[in-house]
PDB file of N, CA and C in Angstrom:
ATOM      1  N   MET A   1      88.232 -23.117   4.609  1.00  0.00           N
ATOM      2  CA  MET A   1      87.194 -22.745   3.664  1.00  0.00           C
ATOM      3  C   MET A   1      85.884 -22.520   4.430  1.00  0.00           C
ATOM      4  N   GLU A   2      85.179 -21.507   4.043  1.00  0.00           N
ATOM      5  CA  GLU A   2      83.886 -21.165   4.639  1.00  0.00           C
ATOM      6  C   GLU A   2      82.856 -22.263   4.400  1.00  0.00           C
ATOM      7  N   ASP A   3      81.935 -22.446   5.368  1.00  0.00           N
ATOM      8  CA  ASP A   3      80.885 -23.455   5.216  1.00  0.00           C
ATOM      9  C   ASP A   3      80.066 -23.234   3.956  1.00  0.00           C
ATOM     10  N   PHE A   4      79.673 -21.993   3.695  1.00  0.00           N
ATOM     11  CA  PHE A   4      78.872 -21.689   2.512  1.00  0.00           C
ATOM     12  C   PHE A   4      79.604 -22.114   1.242  1.00  0.00           C
ATOM     13  N   THR A   5      80.886 -21.815   1.170  1.00  0.00           N
ATOM     14  CA  THR A   5      81.687 -22.178   0.005  1.00  0.00           C
ATOM     15  C   THR A   5      81.713 -23.683  -0.184  1.00  0.00           C
ATOM     16  N   GLN A   6      81.897 -24.418   0.896  1.00  0.00           N
ATOM     17  CA  GLN A   6      81.913 -25.884   0.820  1.00  0.00           C
ATOM     18  C   GLN A   6      80.584 -26.425   0.303  1.00  0.00           C
ATOM     19  N   VAL A   7      79.485 -25.849   0.787  1.00  0.00           N
ATOM     20  CA  VAL A   7      78.171 -26.313   0.353  1.00  0.00           C
ATOM     21  C   VAL A   7      77.953 -25.976  -1.123  1.00  0.00           C
ATOM     22  N   VAL A   8      78.355 -24.792  -1.551  1.00  0.00           N
ATOM     23  CA  VAL A   8      78.218 -24.405  -2.959  1.00  0.00           C
ATOM     24  C   VAL A   8      78.987 -25.385  -3.843  1.00  0.00           C
ATOM     25  N   ILE A   9      80.199 -25.716  -3.461  1.00  0.00           N
ATOM     26  CA  ILE A   9      80.991 -26.678  -4.224  1.00  0.00           C
ATOM     27  C   ILE A   9      80.265 -28.020  -4.291  1.00  0.00           C
ATOM     28  N   HIS A  10      79.719 -28.466  -3.178  1.00  0.00           N
ATOM     29  CA  HIS A  10      78.968 -29.729  -3.138  1.00  0.00           C
ATOM     30  C   HIS A  10      77.760 -29.673  -4.081  1.00  0.00           C
ATOM     31  N   VAL A  11      77.022 -28.584  -4.034  1.00  0.00           N
ATOM     32  CA  VAL A  11      75.824 -28.439  -4.868  1.00  0.00           C
ATOM     33  C   VAL A  11      76.203 -28.461  -6.352  1.00  0.00           C
ATOM     34  N   ILE A  12      77.209 -27.698  -6.720  1.00  0.00           N
ATOM     35  CA  ILE A  12      77.625 -27.648  -8.130  1.00  0.00           C
ATOM     36  C   ILE A  12      78.079 -29.025  -8.603  1.00  0.00           C
ATOM     37  N   ARG A  13      78.832 -29.717  -7.773  1.00  0.00           N
ATOM     38  CA  ARG A  13      79.287 -31.070  -8.139  1.00  0.00           C
ATOM     39  C   ARG A  13      78.117 -32.036  -8.323  1.00  0.00           C
ATOM     40  N   SER A  14      77.014 -31.768  -7.652  1.00  0.00           N
ATOM     41  CA  SER A  14      75.878 -32.699  -7.687  1.00  0.00           C
ATOM     42  C   SER A  14      74.944 -32.475  -8.886  1.00  0.00           C
ATOM     43  N   ILE A  15      75.191 -31.442  -9.683  1.00  0.00           N
ATOM     44  CA  ILE A  15      74.342 -31.202 -10.854  1.00  0.00           C
ATOM     45  C   ILE A  15      74.631 -32.310 -11.870  1.00  0.00           C
ATOM     46  N   PRO A  16      73.632 -33.117 -12.187  1.00  0.00           N
ATOM     47  CA  PRO A  16      73.887 -34.236 -13.106  1.00  0.00           C
ATOM     48  C   PRO A  16      74.060 -33.778 -14.558  1.00  0.00           C
ATOM     49  N   GLU A  17      74.702 -34.618 -15.325  1.00  0.00           N
ATOM     50  CA  GLU A  17      74.873 -34.366 -16.750  1.00  0.00           C
ATOM     51  C   GLU A  17      73.503 -34.168 -17.390  1.00  0.00           C
ATOM     52  N   GLY A  18      73.410 -33.164 -18.264  1.00  0.00           N
ATOM     53  CA  GLY A  18      72.155 -32.895 -18.955  1.00  0.00           C
ATOM     54  C   GLY A  18      71.187 -32.027 -18.166  1.00  0.00           C
ATOM     55  N   LYS A  19      71.630 -31.491 -17.032  1.00  0.00           N
ATOM     56  CA  LYS A  19      70.806 -30.605 -16.203  1.00  0.00           C
ATOM     57  C   LYS A  19      71.588 -29.339 -15.897  1.00  0.00           C
ATOM     58  N   VAL A  20      70.881 -28.289 -15.496  1.00  0.00           N
ATOM     59  CA  VAL A  20      71.501 -27.017 -15.128  1.00  0.00           C
ATOM     60  C   VAL A  20      70.882 -26.492 -13.838  1.00  0.00           C
ATOM     61  N   MET A  21      71.583 -25.578 -13.205  1.00  0.00           N
ATOM     62  CA  MET A  21      71.054 -24.821 -12.064  1.00  0.00           C
ATOM     63  C   MET A  21      71.471 -23.372 -12.258  1.00  0.00           C
ATOM     64  N   SER A  22      70.698 -22.460 -11.675  1.00  0.00           N
ATOM     65  CA  SER A  22      71.051 -21.037 -11.762  1.00  0.00           C
ATOM     66  C   SER A  22      71.909 -20.645 -10.560  1.00  0.00           C
ATOM     67  N   TYR A  23      72.604 -19.531 -10.712  1.00  0.00           N
ATOM     68  CA  TYR A  23      73.438 -19.014  -9.624  1.00  0.00           C
ATOM     69  C   TYR A  23      72.590 -18.798  -8.372  1.00  0.00           C
ATOM     70  N   GLY A  24      71.439 -18.163  -8.547  1.00  0.00           N
ATOM     71  CA  GLY A  24      70.558 -17.888  -7.407  1.00  0.00           C
ATOM     72  C   GLY A  24      69.991 -19.148  -6.788  1.00  0.00           C
ATOM     73  N   GLN A  25      69.671 -20.113  -7.604  1.00  0.00           N
ATOM     74  CA  GLN A  25      69.148 -21.378  -7.107  1.00  0.00           C
ATOM     75  C   GLN A  25      70.210 -22.082  -6.255  1.00  0.00           C
ATOM     76  N   ILE A  26      71.439 -22.082  -6.716  1.00  0.00           N
ATOM     77  CA  ILE A  26      72.529 -22.689  -5.951  1.00  0.00           C
ATOM     78  C   ILE A  26      72.701 -21.965  -4.622  1.00  0.00           C
ATOM     79  N   ALA A  27      72.654 -20.637  -4.644  1.00  0.00           N
ATOM     80  CA  ALA A  27      72.775 -19.855  -3.414  1.00  0.00           C
ATOM     81  C   ALA A  27      71.662 -20.210  -2.434  1.00  0.00           C
ATOM     82  N   ARG A  28      70.430 -20.330  -2.940  1.00  0.00           N
ATOM     83  CA  ARG A  28      69.295 -20.667  -2.084  1.00  0.00           C
ATOM     84  C   ARG A  28      69.461 -22.063  -1.480  1.00  0.00           C
ATOM     85  N   VAL A  29      69.818 -23.026  -2.306  1.00  0.00           N
ATOM     86  CA  VAL A  29      70.006 -24.397  -1.836  1.00  0.00           C
ATOM     87  C   VAL A  29      71.134 -24.458  -0.798  1.00  0.00           C
ATOM     88  N   ALA A  30      72.153 -23.629  -0.983  1.00  0.00           N
ATOM     89  CA  ALA A  30      73.291 -23.606  -0.061  1.00  0.00           C
ATOM     90  C   ALA A  30      73.001 -22.826   1.221  1.00  0.00           C
ATOM     91  N   GLY A  31      71.819 -22.225   1.307  1.00  0.00           N
ATOM     92  CA  GLY A  31      71.414 -21.570   2.547  1.00  0.00           C
ATOM     93  C   GLY A  31      71.515 -20.069   2.584  1.00  0.00           C
ATOM     94  N   ASN A  32      71.859 -19.425   1.474  1.00  0.00           N
ATOM     95  CA  ASN A  32      71.963 -17.969   1.444  1.00  0.00           C
ATOM     96  C   ASN A  32      71.379 -17.455   0.127  1.00  0.00           C
ATOM     97  N   PRO A  33      70.043 -17.282   0.085  1.00  0.00           N
ATOM     98  CA  PRO A  33      69.377 -16.945  -1.173  1.00  0.00           C
ATOM     99  C   PRO A  33      69.813 -15.631  -1.819  1.00  0.00           C
ATOM    100  N   ARG A  34      70.513 -14.792  -1.093  1.00  0.00           N
ATOM    101  CA  ARG A  34      70.931 -13.505  -1.649  1.00  0.00           C
ATOM    102  C   ARG A  34      72.393 -13.514  -2.115  1.00  0.00           C
ATOM    103  N   ALA A  35      72.971 -14.693  -2.256  1.00  0.00           N
ATOM    104  CA  ALA A  35      74.409 -14.793  -2.535  1.00  0.00           C
ATOM    105  C   ALA A  35      74.731 -15.304  -3.939  1.00  0.00           C
ATOM    106  N   ALA A  36      73.903 -14.979  -4.923  1.00  0.00           N
ATOM    107  CA  ALA A  36      74.156 -15.440  -6.288  1.00  0.00           C
ATOM    108  C   ALA A  36      75.508 -14.947  -6.806  1.00  0.00           C
ATOM    109  N   ARG A  37      75.875 -13.721  -6.487  1.00  0.00           N
ATOM    110  CA  ARG A  37      77.163 -13.193  -6.946  1.00  0.00           C
ATOM    111  C   ARG A  37      78.323 -13.933  -6.286  1.00  0.00           C
ATOM    112  N   GLN A  38      78.129 -14.322  -5.037  1.00  0.00           N
ATOM    113  CA  GLN A  38      79.169 -15.093  -4.355  1.00  0.00           C
ATOM    114  C   GLN A  38      79.331 -16.467  -5.021  1.00  0.00           C
ATOM    115  N   VAL A  39      78.225 -17.058  -5.441  1.00  0.00           N
ATOM    116  CA  VAL A  39      78.284 -18.331  -6.171  1.00  0.00           C
ATOM    117  C   VAL A  39      79.094 -18.131  -7.447  1.00  0.00           C
ATOM    118  N   SER A  40      78.869 -17.046  -8.131  1.00  0.00           N
ATOM    119  CA  SER A  40      79.617 -16.744  -9.347  1.00  0.00           C
ATOM    120  C   SER A  40      81.111 -16.637  -9.060  1.00  0.00           C
ATOM    121  N   ARG A  41      81.478 -15.957  -7.986  1.00  0.00           N
ATOM    122  CA  ARG A  41      82.898 -15.821  -7.626  1.00  0.00           C
ATOM    123  C   ARG A  41      83.516 -17.171  -7.277  1.00  0.00           C
ATOM    124  N   ILE A  42      82.776 -17.983  -6.522  1.00  0.00           N
ATOM    125  CA  ILE A  42      83.263 -19.319  -6.161  1.00  0.00           C
ATOM    126  C   ILE A  42      83.481 -20.139  -7.424  1.00  0.00           C
ATOM    127  N   LEU A  43      82.518 -20.097  -8.310  1.00  0.00           N
ATOM    128  CA  LEU A  43      82.604 -20.848  -9.558  1.00  0.00           C
ATOM    129  C   LEU A  43      83.812 -20.407 -10.376  1.00  0.00           C
ATOM    130  N   HIS A  44      83.996 -19.098 -10.476  1.00  0.00           N
ATOM    131  CA  HIS A  44      85.108 -18.550 -11.255  1.00  0.00           C
ATOM    132  C   HIS A  44      86.463 -18.919 -10.648  1.00  0.00           C
ATOM    133  N   SER A  45      86.583 -18.830  -9.337  1.00  0.00           N
ATOM    134  CA  SER A  45      87.890 -19.015  -8.706  1.00  0.00           C
ATOM    135  C   SER A  45      88.219 -20.462  -8.355  1.00  0.00           C
ATOM    136  N   MET A  46      87.225 -21.333  -8.301  1.00  0.00           N
ATOM    137  CA  MET A  46      87.491 -22.693  -7.816  1.00  0.00           C
ATOM    138  C   MET A  46      87.126 -23.814  -8.789  1.00  0.00           C
ATOM    139  N   SER A  47      86.611 -23.482  -9.963  1.00  0.00           N
ATOM    140  CA  SER A  47      86.188 -24.518 -10.913  1.00  0.00           C
ATOM    141  C   SER A  47      87.313 -25.461 -11.295  1.00  0.00           C
ATOM    142  N   LYS A  48      88.446 -24.904 -11.624  1.00  0.00           N
ATOM    143  CA  LYS A  48      89.566 -25.733 -12.061  1.00  0.00           C
ATOM    144  C   LYS A  48      90.101 -26.583 -10.908  1.00  0.00           C
ATOM    145  N   LYS A  49      90.318 -25.955  -9.769  1.00  0.00           N
ATOM    146  CA  LYS A  49      90.893 -26.650  -8.613  1.00  0.00           C
ATOM    147  C   LYS A  49      90.020 -27.824  -8.158  1.00  0.00           C
ATOM    148  N   TYR A  50      88.703 -27.624  -8.153  1.00  0.00           N
ATOM    149  CA  TYR A  50      87.783 -28.651  -7.663  1.00  0.00           C
ATOM    150  C   TYR A  50      87.075 -29.413  -8.788  1.00  0.00           C
ATOM    151  N   LYS A  51      87.518 -29.168 -10.021  1.00  0.00           N
ATOM    152  CA  LYS A  51      86.948 -29.848 -11.201  1.00  0.00           C
ATOM    153  C   LYS A  51      85.419 -29.752 -11.219  1.00  0.00           C
ATOM    154  N   LEU A  52      84.922 -28.529 -11.057  1.00  0.00           N
ATOM    155  CA  LEU A  52      83.477 -28.294 -11.019  1.00  0.00           C
ATOM    156  C   LEU A  52      82.902 -28.274 -12.435  1.00  0.00           C
ATOM    157  N   PRO A  53      81.707 -28.791 -12.605  1.00  0.00           N
ATOM    158  CA  PRO A  53      81.044 -28.715 -13.909  1.00  0.00           C
ATOM    159  C   PRO A  53      80.461 -27.315 -14.113  1.00  0.00           C
ATOM    160  N   TRP A  54      81.329 -26.336 -14.264  1.00  0.00           N
ATOM    161  CA  TRP A  54      80.974 -24.920 -14.342  1.00  0.00           C
ATOM    162  C   TRP A  54      79.952 -24.636 -15.431  1.00  0.00           C
ATOM    163  N   HIS A  55      80.012 -25.415 -16.484  1.00  0.00           N
ATOM    164  CA  HIS A  55      79.145 -25.164 -17.643  1.00  0.00           C
ATOM    165  C   HIS A  55      77.676 -25.442 -17.338  1.00  0.00           C
ATOM    166  N   ARG A  56      77.377 -26.110 -16.237  1.00  0.00           N
ATOM    167  CA  ARG A  56      75.995 -26.431 -15.878  1.00  0.00           C
ATOM    168  C   ARG A  56      75.337 -25.342 -15.040  1.00  0.00           C
ATOM    169  N   VAL A  57      76.012 -24.223 -14.858  1.00  0.00           N
ATOM    170  CA  VAL A  57      75.474 -23.103 -14.081  1.00  0.00           C
ATOM    171  C   VAL A  57      75.161 -21.956 -15.044  1.00  0.00           C
ATOM    172  N   ILE A  58      73.904 -21.534 -15.028  1.00  0.00           N
ATOM    173  CA  ILE A  58      73.423 -20.488 -15.936  1.00  0.00           C
ATOM    174  C   ILE A  58      72.652 -19.445 -15.132  1.00  0.00           C
ATOM    175  N   ASN A  59      72.136 -18.431 -15.793  1.00  0.00           N
ATOM    176  CA  ASN A  59      71.360 -17.430 -15.063  1.00  0.00           C
ATOM    177  C   ASN A  59      69.897 -17.865 -14.931  1.00  0.00           C
ATOM    178  N   SER A  60      69.144 -17.120 -14.164  1.00  0.00           N
ATOM    179  CA  SER A  60      67.756 -17.495 -13.847  1.00  0.00           C
ATOM    180  C   SER A  60      66.801 -17.368 -15.028  1.00  0.00           C
ATOM    181  N   LYS A  61      67.257 -16.747 -16.113  1.00  0.00           N
ATOM    182  CA  LYS A  61      66.430 -16.623 -17.319  1.00  0.00           C
ATOM    183  C   LYS A  61      66.634 -17.808 -18.263  1.00  0.00           C
ATOM    184  N   GLY A  62      67.531 -18.721 -17.883  1.00  0.00           N
ATOM    185  CA  GLY A  62      67.834 -19.852 -18.747  1.00  0.00           C
ATOM    186  C   GLY A  62      68.880 -19.521 -19.792  1.00  0.00           C
ATOM    187  N   GLU A  63      69.662 -18.489 -19.516  1.00  0.00           N
ATOM    188  CA  GLU A  63      70.676 -18.033 -20.468  1.00  0.00           C
ATOM    189  C   GLU A  63      72.077 -18.234 -19.920  1.00  0.00           C
ATOM    190  N   ILE A  64      73.028 -18.311 -20.816  1.00  0.00           N
ATOM    191  CA  ILE A  64      74.435 -18.341 -20.445  1.00  0.00           C
ATOM    192  C   ILE A  64      74.867 -16.906 -20.175  1.00  0.00           C
ATOM    193  N   SER A  65      75.509 -16.685 -19.048  1.00  0.00           N
ATOM    194  CA  SER A  65      75.919 -15.327 -18.675  1.00  0.00           C
ATOM    195  C   SER A  65      77.241 -14.909 -19.309  1.00  0.00           C
ATOM    196  N   LEU A  66      78.064 -15.858 -19.661  1.00  0.00           N
ATOM    197  CA  LEU A  66      79.365 -15.539 -20.250  1.00  0.00           C
ATOM    198  C   LEU A  66      79.191 -14.946 -21.639  1.00  0.00           C
ATOM    199  N   GLN A  67      80.176 -14.182 -22.050  1.00  0.00           N
ATOM    200  CA  GLN A  67      80.180 -13.557 -23.374  1.00  0.00           C
ATOM    201  C   GLN A  67      81.295 -14.163 -24.223  1.00  0.00           C
ATOM    202  N   GLY A  68      81.219 -13.945 -25.509  1.00  0.00           N
ATOM    203  CA  GLY A  68      82.297 -14.319 -26.426  1.00  0.00           C
ATOM    204  C   GLY A  68      82.615 -15.800 -26.445  1.00  0.00           C
ATOM    205  N   GLU A  69      83.922 -16.089 -26.376  1.00  0.00           N
ATOM    206  CA  GLU A  69      84.409 -17.458 -26.448  1.00  0.00           C
ATOM    207  C   GLU A  69      83.885 -18.323 -25.300  1.00  0.00           C
ATOM    208  N   GLY A  70      83.775 -17.733 -24.118  1.00  0.00           N
ATOM    209  CA  GLY A  70      83.250 -18.469 -22.964  1.00  0.00           C
ATOM    210  C   GLY A  70      81.818 -18.914 -23.190  1.00  0.00           C
ATOM    211  N   HIS A  71      81.019 -18.044 -23.799  1.00  0.00           N
ATOM    212  CA  HIS A  71      79.630 -18.366 -24.117  1.00  0.00           C
ATOM    213  C   HIS A  71      79.562 -19.542 -25.086  1.00  0.00           C
ATOM    214  N   ALA A  72      80.354 -19.463 -26.143  1.00  0.00           N
ATOM    215  CA  ALA A  72      80.362 -20.520 -27.155  1.00  0.00           C
ATOM    216  C   ALA A  72      80.808 -21.851 -26.556  1.00  0.00           C
ATOM    217  N   SER A  73      81.815 -21.801 -25.715  1.00  0.00           N
ATOM    218  CA  SER A  73      82.338 -23.014 -25.081  1.00  0.00           C
ATOM    219  C   SER A  73      81.300 -23.639 -24.159  1.00  0.00           C
ATOM    220  N   GLN A  74      80.655 -22.809 -23.336  1.00  0.00           N
ATOM    221  CA  GLN A  74      79.640 -23.312 -22.409  1.00  0.00           C
ATOM    222  C   GLN A  74      78.459 -23.900 -23.176  1.00  0.00           C
ATOM    223  N   LYS A  75      78.020 -23.219 -24.205  1.00  0.00           N
ATOM    224  CA  LYS A  75      76.893 -23.710 -25.000  1.00  0.00           C
ATOM    225  C   LYS A  75      77.243 -25.051 -25.641  1.00  0.00           C
ATOM    226  N   TRP A  76      78.434 -25.159 -26.196  1.00  0.00           N
ATOM    227  CA  TRP A  76      78.866 -26.399 -26.821  1.00  0.00           C
ATOM    228  C   TRP A  76      78.871 -27.546 -25.805  1.00  0.00           C
ATOM    229  N   LEU A  77      79.429 -27.299 -24.613  1.00  0.00           N
ATOM    230  CA  LEU A  77      79.478 -28.342 -23.581  1.00  0.00           C
ATOM    231  C   LEU A  77      78.069 -28.792 -23.181  1.00  0.00           C
ATOM    232  N   LEU A  78      77.161 -27.838 -23.023  1.00  0.00           N
ATOM    233  CA  LEU A  78      75.784 -28.187 -22.652  1.00  0.00           C
ATOM    234  C   LEU A  78      75.102 -28.973 -23.774  1.00  0.00           C
ATOM    235  N   GLU A  79      75.327 -28.564 -24.996  1.00  0.00           N
ATOM    236  CA  GLU A  79      74.737 -29.294 -26.128  1.00  0.00           C
ATOM    237  C   GLU A  79      75.269 -30.726 -26.205  1.00  0.00           C
ATOM    238  N   GLN A  80      76.538 -30.922 -25.841  1.00  0.00           N
ATOM    239  CA  GLN A  80      77.121 -32.262 -25.832  1.00  0.00           C
ATOM    240  C   GLN A  80      76.446 -33.163 -24.800  1.00  0.00           C
ATOM    241  N   GLU A  81      75.831 -32.543 -23.788  1.00  0.00           N
ATOM    242  CA  GLU A  81      75.109 -33.293 -22.758  1.00  0.00           C
ATOM    243  C   GLU A  81      73.632 -33.451 -23.099  1.00  0.00           C
ATOM    244  N   GLY A  82      73.235 -33.000 -24.286  1.00  0.00           N
ATOM    245  CA  GLY A  82      71.860 -33.174 -24.731  1.00  0.00           C
ATOM    246  C   GLY A  82      70.924 -32.025 -24.411  1.00  0.00           C
ATOM    247  N   ILE A  83      71.448 -30.931 -23.906  1.00  0.00           N
ATOM    248  CA  ILE A  83      70.618 -29.772 -23.592  1.00  0.00           C
ATOM    249  C   ILE A  83      70.361 -28.988 -24.877  1.00  0.00           C
ATOM    250  N   LEU A  84      69.092 -28.689 -25.110  1.00  0.00           N
ATOM    251  CA  LEU A  84      68.694 -27.957 -26.309  1.00  0.00           C
ATOM    252  C   LEU A  84      68.447 -26.491 -25.983  1.00  0.00           C
ATOM    253  N   PHE A  85      68.755 -25.631 -26.927  1.00  0.00           N
ATOM    254  CA  PHE A  85      68.534 -24.194 -26.810  1.00  0.00           C
ATOM    255  C   PHE A  85      67.454 -23.801 -27.798  1.00  0.00           C
ATOM    256  N   ASP A  86      66.630 -22.809 -27.423  1.00  0.00           N
ATOM    257  CA  ASP A  86      65.639 -22.313 -28.372  1.00  0.00           C
ATOM    258  C   ASP A  86      66.305 -21.312 -29.315  1.00  0.00           C
ATOM    259  N   THR A  87      65.535 -20.704 -30.184  1.00  0.00           N
ATOM    260  CA  THR A  87      66.098 -19.791 -31.178  1.00  0.00           C
ATOM    261  C   THR A  87      66.704 -18.529 -30.559  1.00  0.00           C
ATOM    262  N   ALA A  88      66.342 -18.227 -29.314  1.00  0.00           N
ATOM    263  CA  ALA A  88      66.913 -17.077 -28.613  1.00  0.00           C
ATOM    264  C   ALA A  88      68.086 -17.490 -27.719  1.00  0.00           C
ATOM    265  N   SER A  89      68.587 -18.711 -27.922  1.00  0.00           N
ATOM    266  CA  SER A  89      69.699 -19.266 -27.127  1.00  0.00           C
ATOM    267  C   SER A  89      69.367 -19.425 -25.652  1.00  0.00           C
ATOM    268  N   LYS A  90      68.106 -19.720 -25.369  1.00  0.00           N
ATOM    269  CA  LYS A  90      67.681 -19.972 -23.990  1.00  0.00           C
ATOM    270  C   LYS A  90      67.438 -21.460 -23.783  1.00  0.00           C
ATOM    271  N   ILE A  91      67.600 -21.867 -22.523  1.00  0.00           N
ATOM    272  CA  ILE A  91      67.346 -23.244 -22.106  1.00  0.00           C
ATOM    273  C   ILE A  91      65.986 -23.284 -21.435  1.00  0.00           C
ATOM    274  N   ASP A  92      65.192 -24.264 -21.747  1.00  0.00           N
ATOM    275  CA  ASP A  92      63.883 -24.440 -21.111  1.00  0.00           C
ATOM    276  C   ASP A  92      64.102 -25.015 -19.710  1.00  0.00           C
ATOM    277  N   LEU A  93      63.989 -24.155 -18.708  1.00  0.00           N
ATOM    278  CA  LEU A  93      64.245 -24.579 -17.334  1.00  0.00           C
ATOM    279  C   LEU A  93      63.233 -25.600 -16.833  1.00  0.00           C
ATOM    280  N   SER A  94      62.033 -25.611 -17.394  1.00  0.00           N
ATOM    281  CA  SER A  94      61.046 -26.603 -16.961  1.00  0.00           C
ATOM    282  C   SER A  94      61.478 -28.016 -17.368  1.00  0.00           C
ATOM    283  N   VAL A  95      62.372 -28.101 -18.331  1.00  0.00           N
ATOM    284  CA  VAL A  95      62.868 -29.406 -18.799  1.00  0.00           C
ATOM    285  C   VAL A  95      64.234 -29.730 -18.197  1.00  0.00           C
ATOM    286  N   TYR A  96      65.133 -28.755 -18.177  1.00  0.00           N
ATOM    287  CA  TYR A  96      66.534 -29.034 -17.868  1.00  0.00           C
ATOM    288  C   TYR A  96      67.021 -28.591 -16.491  1.00  0.00           C
ATOM    289  N   GLN A  97      66.192 -27.900 -15.728  1.00  0.00           N
ATOM    290  CA  GLN A  97      66.653 -27.423 -14.421  1.00  0.00           C
ATOM    291  C   GLN A  97      66.669 -28.561 -13.410  1.00  0.00           C
ATOM    292  N   HIS A  98      67.810 -28.710 -12.738  1.00  0.00           N
ATOM    293  CA  HIS A  98      67.966 -29.715 -11.689  1.00  0.00           C
ATOM    294  C   HIS A  98      67.290 -29.188 -10.417  1.00  0.00           C
ATOM    295  N   ARG A  99      66.417 -29.964  -9.862  1.00  0.00           N
ATOM    296  CA  ARG A  99      65.705 -29.577  -8.629  1.00  0.00           C
ATOM    297  C   ARG A  99      66.416 -30.211  -7.435  1.00  0.00           C
ATOM    298  N   MET A 100      66.664 -29.384  -6.440  1.00  0.00           N
ATOM    299  CA  MET A 100      67.379 -29.846  -5.263  1.00  0.00           C
ATOM    300  C   MET A 100      66.876 -29.077  -4.059  1.00  0.00           C
ATOM    301  N   GLU A 101      66.678 -29.769  -2.960  1.00  0.00           N
ATOM    302  CA  GLU A 101      66.225 -29.117  -1.730  1.00  0.00           C
ATOM    303  C   GLU A 101      67.412 -28.468  -1.023  1.00  0.00           C
ATOM    304  N   GLU A 102      67.114 -27.579  -0.111  1.00  0.00           N
ATOM    305  CA  GLU A 102      68.143 -26.886   0.644  1.00  0.00           C
ATOM    306  C   GLU A 102      69.055 -27.892   1.349  1.00  0.00           C
ATOM    307  N   VAL A 103      70.362 -27.676   1.267  1.00  0.00           N
ATOM    308  CA  VAL A 103      71.350 -28.586   1.822  1.00  0.00           C
ATOM    309  C   VAL A 103      71.654 -28.254   3.269  1.00  0.00           C
ATOM    310  N   MET A 104      71.730 -26.987   3.583  1.00  0.00           N
ATOM    311  CA  MET A 104      72.133 -26.569   4.943  1.00  0.00           C
ATOM    312  C   MET A 104      70.994 -26.679   5.923  1.00  0.00           C
TER     313      MET A 104
END
């Protein structure tokens, strides 16, 4: 496994309950600020295998990127952790964003 992938997995696992991080933020913390799409691919392909809290990863606007059933499922899981959404289905990142320094 690539070093970047290992660090991304570590970062995602470290997001505490009731907090979120964005794809780009995870990429930056993992040492490659331009790799948000790679974070998305890692999350999609490895969440089940590594039991990642995939639902705690959102976009930089504070929105869920998934559509349809995936969106509803992710929103429900986040709400179960106490995360509140505004009327536009956005998360207030100033309240719920997990802050983490660069790992690499």
